[in-house]
Short mmCIF file of C-alpha atoms and ligand atoms in Angstrom, two decimals:
data_model
loop_
_atom_site.label_atom_id
_atom_site.label_comp_id
_atom_site.label_asym_id
_atom_site.label_seq_id
_atom_site.Cartn_x
_atom_site.Cartn_y
_atom_site.Cartn_z
CA MET A 1 36.81 105.54 -14.80
CA ASP A 2 39.92 104.72 -12.74
CA CYS A 3 43.07 103.03 -13.92
CA LEU A 4 45.79 102.05 -11.52
CA LYS A 5 48.88 99.89 -11.67
CA TYR A 6 49.89 97.61 -8.79
CA ASP A 7 52.65 95.05 -8.36
CA VAL A 8 50.17 92.40 -7.33
CA ILE A 9 46.39 92.08 -7.51
CA ILE A 10 44.72 89.46 -5.32
CA ILE A 11 41.11 88.58 -6.07
CA GLY A 12 39.38 87.28 -2.94
CA THR A 13 40.02 87.83 0.75
CA GLY A 14 39.55 84.41 2.32
CA ILE A 15 42.36 82.51 4.03
CA SER A 16 44.50 81.96 0.93
CA GLY A 17 44.16 85.51 -0.46
CA LEU A 18 44.99 87.04 2.93
CA PHE A 19 47.90 84.67 3.58
CA THR A 20 49.36 85.40 0.13
CA ALA A 21 49.16 89.15 0.76
CA LEU A 22 50.77 88.93 4.20
CA ASN A 23 53.74 86.92 2.90
CA ILE A 24 54.55 89.18 -0.06
CA ASP A 25 57.49 91.57 0.22
CA LYS A 26 56.26 94.75 1.94
CA ARG A 27 57.83 96.87 -0.80
CA LYS A 28 55.31 95.55 -3.31
CA ASN A 29 52.03 97.39 -3.73
CA ILE A 30 49.13 95.02 -3.40
CA LEU A 31 45.49 95.52 -4.32
CA MET A 32 42.96 93.10 -2.82
CA LEU A 33 39.52 93.00 -4.41
CA THR A 34 36.55 91.39 -2.70
CA LYS A 35 32.98 90.99 -3.80
CA LYS A 36 31.70 91.61 -0.26
CA ALA A 37 33.66 92.62 2.87
CA LEU A 38 37.29 91.93 3.80
CA GLY A 39 37.45 88.32 5.08
CA SER A 40 33.95 87.27 4.01
CA GLY A 41 33.55 83.93 2.24
CA SER A 42 33.72 80.23 3.06
CA SER A 43 36.96 80.31 5.09
CA GLU A 44 35.39 82.21 7.95
CA LEU A 45 32.67 79.54 8.19
CA ALA A 46 35.13 76.64 8.52
CA GLN A 47 34.23 74.81 11.70
CA GLY A 48 36.30 71.63 12.10
CA GLY A 49 39.87 72.85 11.90
CA ILE A 50 43.20 72.69 10.10
CA VAL A 51 45.13 69.49 9.71
CA SER A 52 48.62 69.32 11.17
CA CYS A 53 50.92 66.71 9.65
CA ILE A 54 52.30 65.49 12.98
CA ASP A 55 52.35 61.93 11.65
CA LYS A 56 53.35 62.27 8.01
CA ASP A 57 53.10 58.62 6.94
CA SER A 58 49.56 58.08 8.13
CA HIS A 59 48.43 61.54 6.96
CA TYR A 60 49.85 60.75 3.50
CA LYS A 61 48.02 57.42 3.44
CA ASP A 62 44.73 58.91 4.69
CA THR A 63 44.89 61.72 2.10
CA LEU A 64 45.43 59.19 -0.69
CA ILE A 65 42.71 56.82 0.51
CA ALA A 66 40.21 59.70 0.86
CA GLY A 67 41.22 60.99 -2.60
CA SER A 68 40.80 57.51 -4.19
CA TYR A 69 44.53 57.59 -5.10
CA TYR A 70 43.76 60.18 -7.77
CA ASN A 71 45.89 62.74 -5.87
CA GLU A 72 49.19 64.19 -7.14
CA LYS A 73 51.70 62.65 -4.76
CA ASP A 74 54.25 65.48 -5.03
CA ALA A 75 51.50 67.96 -4.08
CA ILE A 76 50.75 66.01 -0.88
CA ILE A 77 54.45 65.83 -0.02
CA THR A 78 54.81 69.59 -0.60
CA LEU A 79 51.78 70.16 1.63
CA GLN A 80 53.29 68.04 4.38
CA ASP A 81 56.82 69.45 4.12
CA GLU A 82 55.60 73.01 4.50
CA SER A 83 52.78 72.40 6.96
CA GLU A 84 54.69 73.09 10.16
CA ASP A 85 56.20 76.38 8.95
CA SER A 86 52.87 77.57 7.57
CA ILE A 87 50.94 76.73 10.75
CA ASN A 88 53.66 78.40 12.85
CA LYS A 89 53.24 81.51 10.69
CA LEU A 90 49.50 81.45 11.41
CA ILE A 91 50.25 81.28 15.12
CA GLU A 92 52.78 84.16 14.82
CA LEU A 93 50.07 86.17 13.06
CA GLY A 94 47.90 85.73 16.15
CA VAL A 95 45.74 82.66 15.53
CA ASP A 96 44.72 80.97 18.78
CA PHE A 97 44.26 77.18 18.60
CA ASP A 98 42.69 75.30 21.54
CA LYS A 99 45.12 73.96 24.15
CA ASP A 100 44.80 71.83 27.27
CA GLU A 101 45.52 73.14 30.78
CA SER A 102 49.25 72.46 30.35
CA GLY A 103 49.39 74.50 27.15
CA ASN A 104 49.59 71.52 24.75
CA PHE A 105 47.57 71.72 21.55
CA LEU A 106 44.32 69.77 21.49
CA TYR A 107 43.75 67.70 18.36
CA THR A 108 40.49 66.34 16.98
CA LYS A 109 39.53 63.76 14.37
CA GLU A 110 37.24 63.89 11.33
CA GLY A 111 36.13 61.49 8.59
CA GLY A 112 38.93 59.52 6.92
CA HIS A 113 41.56 60.34 9.57
CA SER A 114 43.23 57.45 11.34
CA ASN A 115 44.54 59.76 14.11
CA ALA A 116 43.44 62.88 15.97
CA ARG A 117 45.61 65.51 14.23
CA ILE A 118 43.31 68.49 13.58
CA LEU A 119 44.01 71.80 15.29
CA HIS A 120 40.90 73.82 16.06
CA HIS A 121 39.45 76.83 17.78
CA LYS A 122 36.30 75.38 19.35
CA ASP A 123 33.84 74.95 16.43
CA ALA A 124 34.80 78.23 14.75
CA THR A 125 38.36 77.71 13.49
CA GLY A 126 37.85 79.65 10.26
CA LYS A 127 36.43 82.65 12.07
CA GLU A 128 39.45 82.78 14.38
CA ILE A 129 41.92 82.51 11.47
CA ILE A 130 40.16 85.19 9.44
CA ARG A 131 39.99 87.49 12.49
CA ALA A 132 43.76 87.30 12.96
CA LEU A 133 44.64 87.66 9.26
CA THR A 134 42.27 90.55 8.53
CA ASP A 135 43.62 92.41 11.60
CA LYS A 136 47.13 92.11 10.16
CA VAL A 137 46.09 93.07 6.62
CA ARG A 138 44.43 96.24 7.97
CA GLU A 139 47.75 97.21 9.60
CA ARG A 140 49.77 96.82 6.39
CA LYS A 141 50.47 100.04 4.50
CA ASN A 142 51.31 98.26 1.22
CA ILE A 143 47.92 96.52 0.98
CA LYS A 144 44.88 98.33 -0.33
CA VAL A 145 41.51 96.59 -0.04
CA LEU A 146 38.56 97.40 -2.28
CA GLU A 147 35.34 95.89 -0.89
CA ASN A 148 32.02 95.37 -2.69
CA THR A 149 33.92 95.06 -5.95
CA SER A 150 33.31 92.17 -8.35
CA VAL A 151 36.05 91.19 -10.74
CA ILE A 152 34.40 90.35 -14.03
CA ASP A 153 37.29 89.53 -16.35
CA ILE A 154 41.05 89.23 -16.63
CA LEU A 155 42.85 90.22 -19.83
CA SER A 156 46.19 88.51 -20.06
CA LYS A 157 48.93 90.50 -21.74
CA LYS A 158 52.62 89.96 -22.40
CA GLU A 159 54.12 92.11 -19.66
CA ILE A 160 51.19 92.98 -17.50
CA ASN A 161 47.69 91.66 -16.80
CA ALA A 162 44.52 93.74 -16.71
CA VAL A 163 41.78 93.06 -14.18
CA ILE A 164 38.34 94.45 -14.95
CA SER A 165 36.01 95.06 -12.04
CA ILE A 166 32.69 96.61 -11.17
CA GLY A 167 32.26 98.33 -7.82
CA ASP A 168 30.46 101.63 -7.94
CA SER A 169 31.74 101.89 -11.53
CA LEU A 170 33.70 99.95 -14.14
CA LYS A 171 37.44 99.96 -13.39
CA ILE A 172 40.59 98.47 -14.92
CA PHE A 173 43.60 97.70 -12.72
CA TYR A 174 46.93 96.48 -14.03
CA ALA A 175 49.53 94.24 -12.37
CA LYS A 176 52.36 91.93 -13.39
CA SER A 177 51.09 89.27 -10.94
CA VAL A 178 47.43 88.41 -10.41
CA VAL A 179 46.32 85.86 -7.80
CA ILE A 180 42.88 84.29 -8.10
CA ALA A 181 41.68 83.22 -4.63
CA THR A 182 37.93 83.44 -4.98
CA GLY A 183 36.90 80.20 -3.23
CA GLY A 184 34.45 77.57 -4.39
CA ILE A 185 31.26 77.15 -6.35
CA GLY A 186 28.61 76.35 -3.70
CA GLN A 187 25.86 78.68 -4.86
CA VAL A 188 25.67 76.81 -8.15
CA TYR A 189 23.63 74.32 -6.09
CA LYS A 190 20.32 74.90 -4.32
CA ASN A 191 21.62 73.37 -1.10
CA THR A 192 25.11 74.35 -0.02
CA THR A 193 27.05 75.22 3.11
CA ASN A 194 28.77 78.06 1.18
CA PRO A 195 27.81 81.73 1.57
CA LEU A 196 25.64 83.51 -0.99
CA ASP A 197 28.53 85.21 -2.79
CA ILE A 198 30.36 81.94 -3.58
CA THR A 199 29.39 81.54 -7.22
CA GLY A 200 32.55 80.14 -8.86
CA ASP A 201 33.57 83.55 -10.19
CA GLY A 202 37.34 82.95 -10.24
CA ILE A 203 36.95 79.68 -12.15
CA ALA A 204 34.55 81.21 -14.69
CA ILE A 205 36.79 84.26 -15.18
CA ALA A 206 39.84 82.01 -15.60
CA SER A 207 38.00 79.87 -18.11
CA ARG A 208 37.02 82.96 -20.16
CA ALA A 209 40.67 84.08 -20.07
CA GLY A 210 41.86 80.75 -21.51
CA ILE A 211 43.28 79.31 -18.27
CA ASN A 212 43.18 75.51 -17.92
CA ILE A 213 40.41 74.19 -15.67
CA CYS A 214 40.20 70.53 -14.67
CA ASP A 215 38.49 67.88 -12.51
CA MET A 216 35.32 69.93 -12.13
CA GLU A 217 33.22 66.78 -11.72
CA PHE A 218 34.72 66.21 -8.27
CA VAL A 219 32.20 68.11 -6.16
CA GLN A 220 32.21 67.25 -2.45
CA PHE A 221 28.94 66.84 -0.56
CA HIS A 222 29.27 67.16 3.20
CA PRO A 223 27.30 64.36 4.89
CA THR A 224 25.80 66.53 7.59
CA GLY A 225 24.36 69.78 6.33
CA MET A 226 21.44 70.67 8.59
CA TYR A 227 18.27 69.74 6.73
CA SER A 228 15.97 72.63 5.79
CA VAL A 229 13.73 73.36 2.84
CA ASP A 230 14.10 77.08 2.42
CA GLU A 231 17.50 78.32 3.62
CA GLU A 232 19.75 79.99 1.06
CA ARG A 233 22.76 78.57 2.90
CA ARG A 234 22.55 75.39 4.91
CA THR A 235 24.09 75.30 8.37
CA LEU A 236 26.97 72.87 8.63
CA ILE A 237 27.18 70.39 11.47
CA SER A 238 30.92 69.83 11.60
CA GLU A 239 32.40 66.42 10.96
CA ALA A 240 34.33 67.03 14.18
CA VAL A 241 31.02 66.30 15.96
CA ARG A 242 31.25 62.75 14.58
CA GLY A 243 34.97 62.87 15.38
CA GLU A 244 33.99 63.33 19.03
CA GLY A 245 31.51 60.44 18.95
CA ALA A 246 28.24 61.45 17.23
CA VAL A 247 26.49 58.74 15.20
CA LEU A 248 24.17 58.67 12.19
CA ARG A 249 20.70 57.08 12.27
CA ASN A 250 18.14 56.58 9.51
CA ILE A 251 14.56 57.79 10.05
CA LYS A 252 13.75 54.49 11.74
CA GLY A 253 16.38 55.39 14.36
CA GLU A 254 18.79 52.64 13.16
CA ARG A 255 22.53 53.13 12.77
CA PHE A 256 23.49 52.09 9.23
CA MET A 257 27.08 53.09 8.43
CA GLU A 258 28.49 49.70 9.44
CA LYS A 259 26.66 48.26 6.39
CA TYR A 260 28.79 50.45 4.14
CA HIS A 261 32.27 50.89 5.62
CA GLU A 262 34.41 49.60 8.45
CA MET A 263 35.19 53.16 9.60
CA LYS A 264 31.42 53.68 9.96
CA GLU A 265 30.53 57.37 10.61
CA LEU A 266 34.19 58.34 10.17
CA ALA A 267 34.68 56.87 6.71
CA PRO A 268 35.88 59.35 4.04
CA ARG A 269 33.28 61.99 3.28
CA ASP A 270 32.30 60.77 -0.21
CA ILE A 271 31.59 57.30 1.13
CA VAL A 272 29.45 58.62 4.00
CA SER A 273 27.48 60.89 1.64
CA ILE A 274 26.86 58.15 -0.94
CA SER A 275 25.85 55.75 1.88
CA ILE A 276 23.40 58.31 3.30
CA PHE A 277 21.98 58.90 -0.16
CA LYS A 278 21.35 55.17 -0.58
CA GLU A 279 19.75 55.04 2.87
CA LEU A 280 17.49 57.99 1.98
CA ILE A 281 16.27 56.12 -1.09
CA GLU A 282 15.74 52.90 0.87
CA THR A 283 13.77 54.60 3.65
CA ASN A 284 12.00 57.06 1.32
CA SER A 285 13.12 60.08 3.32
CA ASP A 286 14.76 63.45 2.65
CA TYR A 287 16.92 63.38 5.79
CA ILE A 288 18.63 61.18 8.36
CA PHE A 289 19.49 62.00 11.99
CA LEU A 290 22.74 62.99 13.67
CA ASP A 291 22.71 61.77 17.25
CA VAL A 292 24.93 63.24 19.99
CA THR A 293 22.53 62.62 22.85
CA HIS A 294 24.89 60.09 24.46
CA LEU A 295 27.62 62.73 24.89
CA ASP A 296 27.99 64.83 28.04
CA LYS A 297 25.96 68.05 27.77
CA ASP A 298 28.72 70.28 29.20
CA PHE A 299 31.25 68.77 26.82
CA ILE A 300 28.94 69.47 23.84
CA LYS A 301 28.30 73.06 24.96
CA ASN A 302 31.97 73.77 25.52
CA ARG A 303 33.40 71.98 22.46
CA PHE A 304 30.69 73.02 19.96
CA PRO A 305 29.22 76.25 21.38
CA ASN A 306 28.15 77.73 18.04
CA ILE A 307 26.52 74.56 16.73
CA TYR A 308 24.78 74.06 20.08
CA GLU A 309 23.43 77.63 20.12
CA LYS A 310 22.41 77.60 16.45
CA CYS A 311 20.42 74.39 16.91
CA LEU A 312 18.89 75.71 20.15
CA SER A 313 17.76 78.84 18.29
CA LEU A 314 15.85 76.48 15.97
CA GLY A 315 14.26 74.67 18.89
CA ILE A 316 16.64 71.68 18.88
CA ASP A 317 18.59 70.87 22.05
CA ILE A 318 21.22 68.55 20.59
CA SER A 319 22.04 67.13 24.01
CA LYS A 320 18.51 65.65 23.99
CA ASP A 321 17.21 65.74 20.40
CA TYR A 322 18.39 64.22 17.13
CA VAL A 323 19.28 66.74 14.38
CA LYS A 324 17.91 66.29 10.84
CA VAL A 325 20.79 66.29 8.32
CA SER A 326 21.41 65.39 4.68
CA PRO A 327 24.35 65.53 2.22
CA THR A 328 24.90 69.13 1.15
CA GLN A 329 27.28 70.66 -1.41
CA HIS A 330 30.36 71.82 0.47
CA TYR A 331 33.59 71.87 -1.55
CA LEU A 332 35.14 71.52 -5.01
CA MET A 333 38.25 69.39 -5.54
CA GLY A 334 38.77 70.53 -9.15
CA GLY A 335 39.22 74.04 -10.48
CA ILE A 336 41.99 76.19 -11.94
CA GLU A 337 44.92 73.95 -12.79
CA THR A 338 48.14 75.07 -11.09
CA ASN A 339 51.67 73.79 -10.68
CA LEU A 340 53.26 73.44 -7.25
CA ASN A 341 54.07 77.16 -7.21
CA GLY A 342 50.48 78.15 -7.85
CA ARG A 343 51.17 79.18 -11.46
CA THR A 344 48.48 78.71 -14.09
CA ASN A 345 49.21 78.28 -17.80
CA LEU A 346 49.01 82.07 -18.30
CA ASN A 347 52.02 84.19 -17.47
CA GLY A 348 51.74 86.09 -14.19
CA ILE A 349 48.39 84.54 -13.21
CA PHE A 350 48.30 82.37 -10.08
CA ALA A 351 45.51 80.59 -8.19
CA CYS A 352 45.22 79.22 -4.66
CA GLY A 353 42.59 78.05 -2.19
CA GLU A 354 39.41 76.24 -3.17
CA CYS A 355 39.30 77.66 -6.71
CA ALA A 356 42.69 76.07 -7.47
CA ARG A 357 43.31 72.46 -8.39
CA THR A 358 46.76 71.68 -6.98
CA GLY A 359 46.23 67.91 -7.01
CA VAL A 360 46.41 67.55 -3.20
CA HIS A 361 42.84 66.35 -2.80
CA GLY A 362 42.48 63.90 -5.68
CA ALA A 363 38.90 62.80 -6.26
CA ASN A 364 37.71 63.57 -2.71
CA ARG A 365 39.26 65.86 -0.09
CA LEU A 366 40.30 64.54 3.29
CA ALA A 367 38.57 66.66 5.95
CA SER A 368 40.50 69.72 7.17
CA ASN A 369 43.19 69.46 4.47
CA SER A 370 41.73 72.51 2.74
CA LEU A 371 42.75 75.25 5.17
CA LEU A 372 46.28 73.82 5.20
CA GLU A 373 46.36 73.63 1.39
CA GLY A 374 45.11 77.24 1.34
CA ILE A 375 48.04 78.56 3.37
CA VAL A 376 50.84 76.31 2.09
CA PHE A 377 50.20 77.11 -1.58
CA ALA A 378 49.47 80.78 -0.83
CA ASN A 379 52.87 80.96 0.82
CA ARG A 380 54.50 79.33 -2.21
CA ILE A 381 52.83 81.88 -4.50
CA SER A 382 54.07 84.73 -2.35
CA ARG A 383 57.64 83.31 -2.54
CA GLU A 384 57.30 83.09 -6.30
CA ILE A 385 55.99 86.66 -6.54
CA ASN A 386 58.77 87.91 -4.26
CA SER A 387 61.31 86.54 -6.71
CA ILE A 388 59.74 88.36 -9.67
CA SER A 389 61.31 91.72 -10.53
CA PHE A 390 59.18 94.83 -10.16
CA SER A 391 57.24 95.63 -13.31
CA GLU A 392 58.83 98.06 -15.72
CA ALA A 393 55.73 98.17 -17.91
CA SER A 394 54.11 101.56 -17.89
CA ILE A 395 50.49 102.00 -18.83
CA SER A 396 49.90 104.83 -21.21
CA LYS A 397 46.62 106.66 -21.61
CA GLU A 398 46.36 105.15 -25.10
CA ASP A 399 46.78 101.58 -23.77
CA LEU A 400 44.09 102.12 -21.22
CA GLU A 401 41.67 103.66 -23.68
CA LYS A 402 42.29 100.89 -26.15
CA ASP A 403 41.66 98.19 -23.52
CA LEU A 404 38.57 99.92 -22.28
CA LYS A 405 37.14 100.53 -25.72
CA LEU A 406 37.81 96.95 -26.75
CA TYR A 407 36.22 95.60 -23.60
CA LYS A 408 33.19 97.85 -23.59
CA GLY A 409 32.72 97.24 -27.32
CA LYS A 410 31.39 93.75 -26.60
CA PHE A 411 28.50 95.26 -24.70
CA ASN A 412 27.48 97.98 -27.14
CA ASN A 413 23.91 97.91 -28.34
CA PHE A 414 22.89 95.15 -26.00
CA ASN A 415 20.38 95.28 -23.26
CA CYS A 416 19.67 92.27 -21.08
CA ILE A 417 16.00 91.42 -21.29
CA LEU A 418 16.30 88.18 -19.31
CA ASP A 419 15.11 87.54 -15.76
CA LEU A 420 18.47 86.84 -14.10
CA ASP A 421 16.99 85.66 -10.77
CA ASP A 422 14.78 83.22 -12.58
CA ILE A 423 17.76 81.83 -14.53
CA LYS A 424 19.78 81.48 -11.33
CA ASP A 425 16.99 79.55 -9.57
CA ASN A 426 16.52 77.32 -12.59
CA ILE A 427 20.23 76.40 -12.74
CA LYS A 428 20.37 75.72 -8.97
CA GLU A 429 17.37 73.36 -9.28
CA ILE A 430 18.94 71.49 -12.19
CA MET A 431 22.28 71.10 -10.38
CA GLU A 432 20.62 69.95 -7.16
CA LYS A 433 18.35 67.45 -8.85
CA TYR A 434 20.56 66.00 -11.59
CA VAL A 435 24.18 66.79 -10.69
CA GLY A 436 24.20 65.77 -7.02
CA VAL A 437 25.67 62.92 -4.99
CA ILE A 438 24.51 60.20 -7.43
CA LYS A 439 24.17 61.14 -11.11
CA ASN A 440 23.39 59.37 -14.38
CA ASP A 441 24.35 60.08 -17.97
CA GLU A 442 20.82 60.54 -19.26
CA ASN A 443 20.05 63.34 -16.79
CA LEU A 444 23.49 64.88 -17.23
CA THR A 445 23.08 65.05 -21.00
CA ARG A 446 19.63 66.59 -20.70
CA SER A 447 20.90 69.13 -18.14
CA LEU A 448 23.81 70.09 -20.37
CA ASP A 449 21.44 70.70 -23.25
CA THR A 450 19.32 73.06 -21.11
CA ILE A 451 22.38 74.84 -19.73
CA ASN A 452 23.86 75.34 -23.19
CA LYS A 453 20.60 76.99 -24.29
CA ILE A 454 20.58 79.25 -21.23
CA LYS A 455 24.23 80.19 -21.82
CA GLN A 456 23.49 81.04 -25.44
CA SER A 457 20.57 83.28 -24.49
CA LEU A 458 22.74 85.06 -21.91
CA GLU A 459 25.47 85.59 -24.48
CA ASN A 460 22.90 87.06 -26.86
CA ASN A 461 21.87 89.52 -24.14
CA LEU A 462 25.18 90.76 -22.73
CA LYS A 463 25.02 93.26 -19.89
CA LEU A 464 27.79 95.12 -18.09
CA SER A 465 26.53 94.53 -14.54
CA LYS A 466 27.53 92.59 -11.41
CA ASP A 467 24.34 90.53 -11.46
CA TYR A 468 24.76 89.54 -15.07
CA PHE A 469 28.32 88.33 -14.47
CA GLU A 470 27.33 86.39 -11.38
CA VAL A 471 24.71 84.52 -13.41
CA ILE A 472 26.96 83.86 -16.41
CA ASN A 473 29.60 82.59 -13.95
CA ILE A 474 27.10 80.20 -12.35
CA VAL A 475 26.11 78.95 -15.81
CA THR A 476 29.74 78.56 -16.93
CA VAL A 477 30.72 76.61 -13.82
CA SER A 478 27.65 74.36 -14.04
CA LYS A 479 28.50 73.56 -17.64
CA LEU A 480 32.08 72.68 -16.68
CA ILE A 481 30.89 70.37 -13.87
CA ILE A 482 28.38 68.57 -16.10
CA GLU A 483 30.80 68.20 -19.00
CA GLY A 484 33.39 66.74 -16.60
CA ALA A 485 30.83 64.32 -15.16
CA ILE A 486 29.71 63.15 -18.60
CA LYS A 487 33.29 62.62 -19.73
CA ARG A 488 34.46 60.61 -16.71
CA LYS A 489 33.61 57.00 -17.30
CA GLU A 490 34.58 55.46 -13.94
CA ASN A 491 33.15 55.99 -10.49
CA ILE A 492 35.90 57.42 -8.36
CA GLY A 493 35.85 59.51 -5.19
CA ALA A 494 33.08 62.08 -5.20
CA HIS A 495 32.17 61.25 -8.81
CA PHE A 496 29.43 58.62 -8.76
CA LYS A 497 27.10 57.72 -11.62
CA ALA A 498 24.39 55.14 -11.00
CA ASP A 499 24.81 53.78 -14.52
CA LEU A 500 28.49 52.91 -13.98
CA ARG A 501 29.60 49.95 -11.94
CA ARG A 502 31.26 50.36 -8.59
CA ASP A 503 30.67 46.98 -7.02
CA CYS A 504 31.79 48.02 -3.63
CA ILE A 505 32.27 51.47 -2.15
CA VAL A 506 34.74 50.17 0.41
CA ARG A 507 38.37 51.07 -0.34
C1 SIN B 601 33.66 70.32 8.98
O1 SIN B 601 33.89 70.95 10.03
O2 SIN B 601 33.01 69.29 8.95
C2 SIN B 601 34.20 70.85 7.70
C3 SIN B 601 35.65 70.72 7.66
C4 SIN B 601 36.12 70.59 6.26
O3 SIN B 601 35.40 70.87 5.32
O4 SIN B 601 37.27 70.14 6.08
#
């Protein structure tokens, strides 16, 4: 059993966790905990790019339109005001964005954008950003990284917070400031673009600790996940491919987006996904096609090398063949409620990145706003933490033993007799089938009933293990999403119930 005190503990090592760490005063001792390896998670899979607010007025308007005007306006303004500095910091840290022959940045477009304003590194922007940030974190003497370590709970105290984790053993770490940056919830669904370890842990932990969670019903489905029946993570075909001219066709080979929105394939993501879903029902199919065959082959290979190669490895030459795609869970707009400085309602506990709900995205995120949100609000958290005095609280042996005994006490005399894999598969099926792009109250209510029963049986069979916590987190997050969806009585953004009226999806 270890017990250690740090100035700051950061849970998660994606873009926002890494950026927070790198902007904190080097005199502060930081512990970063990650479930897998340093840098693993959704950020490194980001393809399209990072928005730059080179044209603030139209970016503001596009963000609001995409978000169905449910966004917090001051959060968007904060995002815009600090975008240039934050992106410059990324570049100073070594991130290489694509430029033309004269050294000017190249910008691309995605759904919902009225201008080309997205910086990118070919079709692997996230990978490039994570490469640069993890290199820098490894160089920093004040940052310790513990890999393969799952945080299972946070105990909030007056002067200091305790973070309970399981790596090779159960450990408690203490810090005045704790930053939750654990990413999204993708693996709650059967079909997702998110990696296998993205199970909503930060949100579930926060909810157990009494932190406010909101807007969980706003789950974003990316229109073009590559269709497959058995992959644990679906390959994303970036929206930037449509930004460069790709079109969508139904299984009869007909373009259909003009029926639904004047921006056609480049309408906001929720509108494209709902339109595809309707088209799937009308044509009785499980997929549509993405067509890039009219684009120049060399351009495709150079601009989207990873997508091109991935498809080729599956026997699809996208310069000649259509690609089967369908809406796939991709992002969560809701999550841990924070103020503009990343603070939650509990003292010393912050959240940033996908697990946080800052209000920037409203009811549906504008493409490529997420990486920017991740760094801008991470930077604001680091400023906030830099202004906090060093902790005077000392942890005595008695404190530690008391915390440990209290925590472990919940698990005494229990032995989990449940099949955790089976429960996980069951939840993922329910979420995919009944809590997807188009929902209805009858199915939601039935799903909630089942999930409540599963949660109860898990709570009756507590187990102090990583696997157990991953499953209870999946169940907790699913429950929060369904409860949010039942409660919201109007169709807005990514929240769409067939039994509510939305006469027209054009906005
Ligand atoms: C994509 O490349 O289509 C994803 C970008 C995003 O989620 O913003």
